């Protein structure tokens, strides 16, 4: 498990560095900006998925959800930067993007409440975050 987590962390770091390099390019077109923001959000969601490696076995999930909500809120923040670039996407892709963003916001709000945290099912939350990464991959192609 340790080596799998290490390998995933290294792959994510490589992805983060590539996105950083692309961001440093001057005069990005709107399409390039959207692509870079989607790549950053993909990285952030994948990083959020890694948090599940340390899912608490006891009843107190407060610390986990504090980290989880921080990471998820940052992902939402990155995705929100795409909104003004709406015209750089097709109508269909924008609708898919908007739906995903709304789901991410709802998940973040839901998991901010203590009673929802205690009733949370790891598989459902993990599946929802995974679906965000899949959606982003489809938007990038």
PDB file of C-alpha atoms in Angstrom:
ATOM      1  CA  UNK A   1       0.000   0.000   0.000  1.00  0.00           C
ATOM      2  CA  UNK A   2       2.854   2.369   0.853  1.00  0.00           C
ATOM      3  CA  UNK A   3       4.512   1.852  -2.557  1.00  0.00           C
ATOM      4  CA  UNK A   4       1.236   2.340  -4.402  1.00  0.00           C
ATOM      5  CA  UNK A   5       0.641   5.583  -2.527  1.00  0.00           C
ATOM      6  CA  UNK A   6       4.220   6.695  -3.230  1.00  0.00           C
ATOM      7  CA  UNK A   7       3.874   5.919  -6.937  1.00  0.00           C
ATOM      8  CA  UNK A   8       0.586   7.815  -7.126  1.00  0.00           C
ATOM      9  CA  UNK A   9       2.092  10.759  -5.279  1.00  0.00           C
ATOM     10  CA  UNK A  10       5.036  10.863  -7.705  1.00  0.00           C
ATOM     11  CA  UNK A  11       2.701  10.737 -10.710  1.00  0.00           C
ATOM     12  CA  UNK A  12       0.639  13.563  -9.257  1.00  0.00           C
ATOM     13  CA  UNK A  13       3.739  15.643  -8.620  1.00  0.00           C
ATOM     14  CA  UNK A  14       4.764  15.174 -12.238  1.00  0.00           C
ATOM     15  CA  UNK A  15       1.289  16.278 -13.342  1.00  0.00           C
ATOM     16  CA  UNK A  16       1.448  19.336 -11.039  1.00  0.00           C
ATOM     17  CA  UNK A  17       4.812  20.368 -12.469  1.00  0.00           C
ATOM     18  CA  UNK A  18       3.584  20.013 -16.048  1.00  0.00           C
ATOM     19  CA  UNK A  19       0.577  22.215 -15.308  1.00  0.00           C
ATOM     20  CA  UNK A  20       2.868  24.766 -13.665  1.00  0.00           C
ATOM     21  CA  UNK A  21       5.089  24.868 -16.762  1.00  0.00           C
ATOM     22  CA  UNK A  22       2.075  25.370 -19.022  1.00  0.00           C
ATOM     23  CA  UNK A  23       0.780  28.172 -16.813  1.00  0.00           C
ATOM     24  CA  UNK A  24       4.039  30.055 -17.211  1.00  0.00           C
ATOM     25  CA  UNK A  25       3.512  30.456 -20.940  1.00  0.00           C
ATOM     26  CA  UNK A  26       2.631  34.001 -21.881  1.00  0.00           C
ATOM     27  CA  UNK A  27      -0.426  34.990 -23.897  1.00  0.00           C
ATOM     28  CA  UNK A  28      -2.420  31.825 -23.424  1.00  0.00           C
ATOM     29  CA  UNK A  29      -5.545  31.652 -25.530  1.00  0.00           C
ATOM     30  CA  UNK A  30      -8.864  31.170 -23.752  1.00  0.00           C
ATOM     31  CA  UNK A  31      -8.877  27.503 -24.793  1.00  0.00           C
ATOM     32  CA  UNK A  32      -5.374  27.037 -23.371  1.00  0.00           C
ATOM     33  CA  UNK A  33      -6.406  28.739 -20.121  1.00  0.00           C
ATOM     34  CA  UNK A  34      -9.419  26.438 -19.823  1.00  0.00           C
ATOM     35  CA  UNK A  35      -7.235  23.408 -20.495  1.00  0.00           C
ATOM     36  CA  UNK A  36      -4.702  24.490 -17.870  1.00  0.00           C
ATOM     37  CA  UNK A  37      -7.411  25.167 -15.270  1.00  0.00           C
ATOM     38  CA  UNK A  38      -9.033  21.796 -15.953  1.00  0.00           C
ATOM     39  CA  UNK A  39      -5.647  20.093 -15.584  1.00  0.00           C
ATOM     40  CA  UNK A  40      -5.093  21.886 -12.263  1.00  0.00           C
ATOM     41  CA  UNK A  41      -8.538  20.826 -11.055  1.00  0.00           C
ATOM     42  CA  UNK A  42      -7.887  17.238 -12.144  1.00  0.00           C
ATOM     43  CA  UNK A  43      -4.658  17.246 -10.154  1.00  0.00           C
ATOM     44  CA  UNK A  44      -6.437  18.686  -7.132  1.00  0.00           C
ATOM     45  CA  UNK A  45      -9.244  16.104  -7.257  1.00  0.00           C
ATOM     46  CA  UNK A  46      -6.702  13.293  -7.605  1.00  0.00           C
ATOM     47  CA  UNK A  47      -4.854  14.697  -4.600  1.00  0.00           C
ATOM     48  CA  UNK A  48      -8.155  14.719  -2.707  1.00  0.00           C
ATOM     49  CA  UNK A  49      -8.658  11.049  -3.551  1.00  0.00           C
ATOM     50  CA  UNK A  50      -5.326  10.279  -1.882  1.00  0.00           C
ATOM     51  CA  UNK A  51      -6.790  11.503   1.407  1.00  0.00           C
ATOM     52  CA  UNK A  52      -8.963   8.384   1.457  1.00  0.00           C
ATOM     53  CA  UNK A  53      -5.845   6.312   2.103  1.00  0.00           C
ATOM     54  CA  UNK A  54      -6.058   7.675   5.642  1.00  0.00           C
ATOM     55  CA  UNK A  55      -9.816   7.226   6.160  1.00  0.00           C
ATOM     56  CA  UNK A  56     -10.400   7.155   9.933  1.00  0.00           C
ATOM     57  CA  UNK A  57     -11.366   3.771  11.309  1.00  0.00           C
ATOM     58  CA  UNK A  58     -12.965   5.249  14.427  1.00  0.00           C
ATOM     59  CA  UNK A  59     -16.114   7.291  14.724  1.00  0.00           C
ATOM     60  CA  UNK A  60     -14.438  10.714  14.759  1.00  0.00           C
ATOM     61  CA  UNK A  61     -13.951  11.858  11.187  1.00  0.00           C
ATOM     62  CA  UNK A  62     -13.553  15.560  12.033  1.00  0.00           C
ATOM     63  CA  UNK A  63      -9.863  15.851  11.105  1.00  0.00           C
ATOM     64  CA  UNK A  64     -10.361  13.915   7.868  1.00  0.00           C
ATOM     65  CA  UNK A  65     -13.241  16.130   6.757  1.00  0.00           C
ATOM     66  CA  UNK A  66     -11.370  19.282   7.684  1.00  0.00           C
ATOM     67  CA  UNK A  67      -8.623  18.304   5.209  1.00  0.00           C
ATOM     68  CA  UNK A  68     -11.118  16.900   2.707  1.00  0.00           C
ATOM     69  CA  UNK A  69     -13.242  20.055   2.640  1.00  0.00           C
ATOM     70  CA  UNK A  70     -10.174  22.263   2.313  1.00  0.00           C
ATOM     71  CA  UNK A  71      -8.941  20.278  -0.698  1.00  0.00           C
ATOM     72  CA  UNK A  72     -12.411  20.123  -2.244  1.00  0.00           C
ATOM     73  CA  UNK A  73     -12.978  23.861  -1.723  1.00  0.00           C
ATOM     74  CA  UNK A  74      -9.683  24.543  -3.523  1.00  0.00           C
ATOM     75  CA  UNK A  75     -10.790  22.315  -6.417  1.00  0.00           C
ATOM     76  CA  UNK A  76     -14.054  24.259  -6.649  1.00  0.00           C
ATOM     77  CA  UNK A  77     -12.092  27.513  -6.591  1.00  0.00           C
ATOM     78  CA  UNK A  78      -9.964  26.374  -9.522  1.00  0.00           C
ATOM     79  CA  UNK A  79     -13.017  25.233 -11.479  1.00  0.00           C
ATOM     80  CA  UNK A  80     -14.789  28.538 -10.798  1.00  0.00           C
ATOM     81  CA  UNK A  81     -12.044  30.309 -12.724  1.00  0.00           C
ATOM     82  CA  UNK A  82     -13.331  28.598 -15.878  1.00  0.00           C
ATOM     83  CA  UNK A  83     -16.745  30.292 -15.659  1.00  0.00           C
ATOM     84  CA  UNK A  84     -15.665  33.594 -17.283  1.00  0.00           C
ATOM     85  CA  UNK A  85     -14.073  31.568 -20.107  1.00  0.00           C
ATOM     86  CA  UNK A  86     -17.402  29.971 -21.052  1.00  0.00           C
ATOM     87  CA  UNK A  87     -17.114  30.982 -24.698  1.00  0.00           C
ATOM     88  CA  UNK A  88     -13.912  28.925 -25.049  1.00  0.00           C
ATOM     89  CA  UNK A  89     -15.976  25.730 -24.698  1.00  0.00           C
ATOM     90  CA  UNK A  90     -18.704  24.199 -26.778  1.00  0.00           C
ATOM     91  CA  UNK A  91     -22.195  24.499 -25.356  1.00  0.00           C
ATOM     92  CA  UNK A  92     -22.301  20.769 -24.600  1.00  0.00           C
ATOM     93  CA  UNK A  93     -18.922  20.765 -22.836  1.00  0.00           C
ATOM     94  CA  UNK A  94     -19.854  23.849 -20.855  1.00  0.00           C
ATOM     95  CA  UNK A  95     -23.084  22.212 -19.674  1.00  0.00           C
ATOM     96  CA  UNK A  96     -21.126  19.114 -18.599  1.00  0.00           C
ATOM     97  CA  UNK A  97     -18.593  21.340 -16.850  1.00  0.00           C
ATOM     98  CA  UNK A  98     -21.275  23.404 -15.093  1.00  0.00           C
ATOM     99  CA  UNK A  99     -23.103  20.286 -13.877  1.00  0.00           C
ATOM    100  CA  UNK A 100     -19.872  18.876 -12.459  1.00  0.00           C
ATOM    101  CA  UNK A 101     -19.051  22.166 -10.731  1.00  0.00           C
ATOM    102  CA  UNK A 102     -22.516  22.280  -9.151  1.00  0.00           C
ATOM    103  CA  UNK A 103     -22.117  18.716  -7.861  1.00  0.00           C
ATOM    104  CA  UNK A 104     -18.703  19.561  -6.392  1.00  0.00           C
ATOM    105  CA  UNK A 105     -20.127  22.634  -4.639  1.00  0.00           C
ATOM    106  CA  UNK A 106     -23.049  20.605  -3.251  1.00  0.00           C
ATOM    107  CA  UNK A 107     -20.695  17.867  -2.027  1.00  0.00           C
ATOM    108  CA  UNK A 108     -18.486  20.448  -0.326  1.00  0.00           C
ATOM    109  CA  UNK A 109     -21.478  22.076   1.396  1.00  0.00           C
ATOM    110  CA  UNK A 110     -22.914  18.713   2.417  1.00  0.00           C
ATOM    111  CA  UNK A 111     -19.640  17.450   3.869  1.00  0.00           C
ATOM    112  CA  UNK A 112     -19.136  20.682   5.808  1.00  0.00           C
ATOM    113  CA  UNK A 113     -21.957  19.691   8.158  1.00  0.00           C
ATOM    114  CA  UNK A 114     -20.982  17.515  11.128  1.00  0.00           C
ATOM    115  CA  UNK A 115     -24.058  15.267  10.956  1.00  0.00           C
ATOM    116  CA  UNK A 116     -23.344  14.444   7.305  1.00  0.00           C
ATOM    117  CA  UNK A 117     -19.720  13.695   8.139  1.00  0.00           C
ATOM    118  CA  UNK A 118     -20.682  11.087  10.706  1.00  0.00           C
ATOM    119  CA  UNK A 119     -23.088   9.363   8.287  1.00  0.00           C
ATOM    120  CA  UNK A 120     -20.729   9.580   5.311  1.00  0.00           C
ATOM    121  CA  UNK A 121     -19.970   6.469   3.300  1.00  0.00           C
ATOM    122  CA  UNK A 122     -16.422   6.361   1.988  1.00  0.00           C
ATOM    123  CA  UNK A 123     -17.371   4.522  -1.200  1.00  0.00           C
ATOM    124  CA  UNK A 124     -20.000   7.096  -2.208  1.00  0.00           C
ATOM    125  CA  UNK A 125     -17.753  10.099  -1.614  1.00  0.00           C
ATOM    126  CA  UNK A 126     -14.801   8.443  -3.349  1.00  0.00           C
ATOM    127  CA  UNK A 127     -16.995   7.534  -6.334  1.00  0.00           C
ATOM    128  CA  UNK A 128     -18.264  11.099  -6.642  1.00  0.00           C
ATOM    129  CA  UNK A 129     -14.762  12.596  -6.581  1.00  0.00           C
ATOM    130  CA  UNK A 130     -13.652   9.939  -9.089  1.00  0.00           C
ATOM    131  CA  UNK A 131     -16.527  10.928 -11.369  1.00  0.00           C
ATOM    132  CA  UNK A 132     -15.238  14.523 -11.296  1.00  0.00           C
ATOM    133  CA  UNK A 133     -11.823  13.364 -12.515  1.00  0.00           C
ATOM    134  CA  UNK A 134     -13.475  11.313 -15.277  1.00  0.00           C
ATOM    135  CA  UNK A 135     -15.563  14.290 -16.350  1.00  0.00           C
ATOM    136  CA  UNK A 136     -12.494  16.506 -16.502  1.00  0.00           C
ATOM    137  CA  UNK A 137     -10.636  13.931 -18.589  1.00  0.00           C
ATOM    138  CA  UNK A 138     -13.550  13.828 -21.033  1.00  0.00           C
ATOM    139  CA  UNK A 139     -13.602  17.642 -21.202  1.00  0.00           C
ATOM    140  CA  UNK A 140      -9.893  17.711 -21.998  1.00  0.00           C
ATOM    141  CA  UNK A 141     -10.356  15.486 -25.056  1.00  0.00           C
TER     142      UNK A 141
END
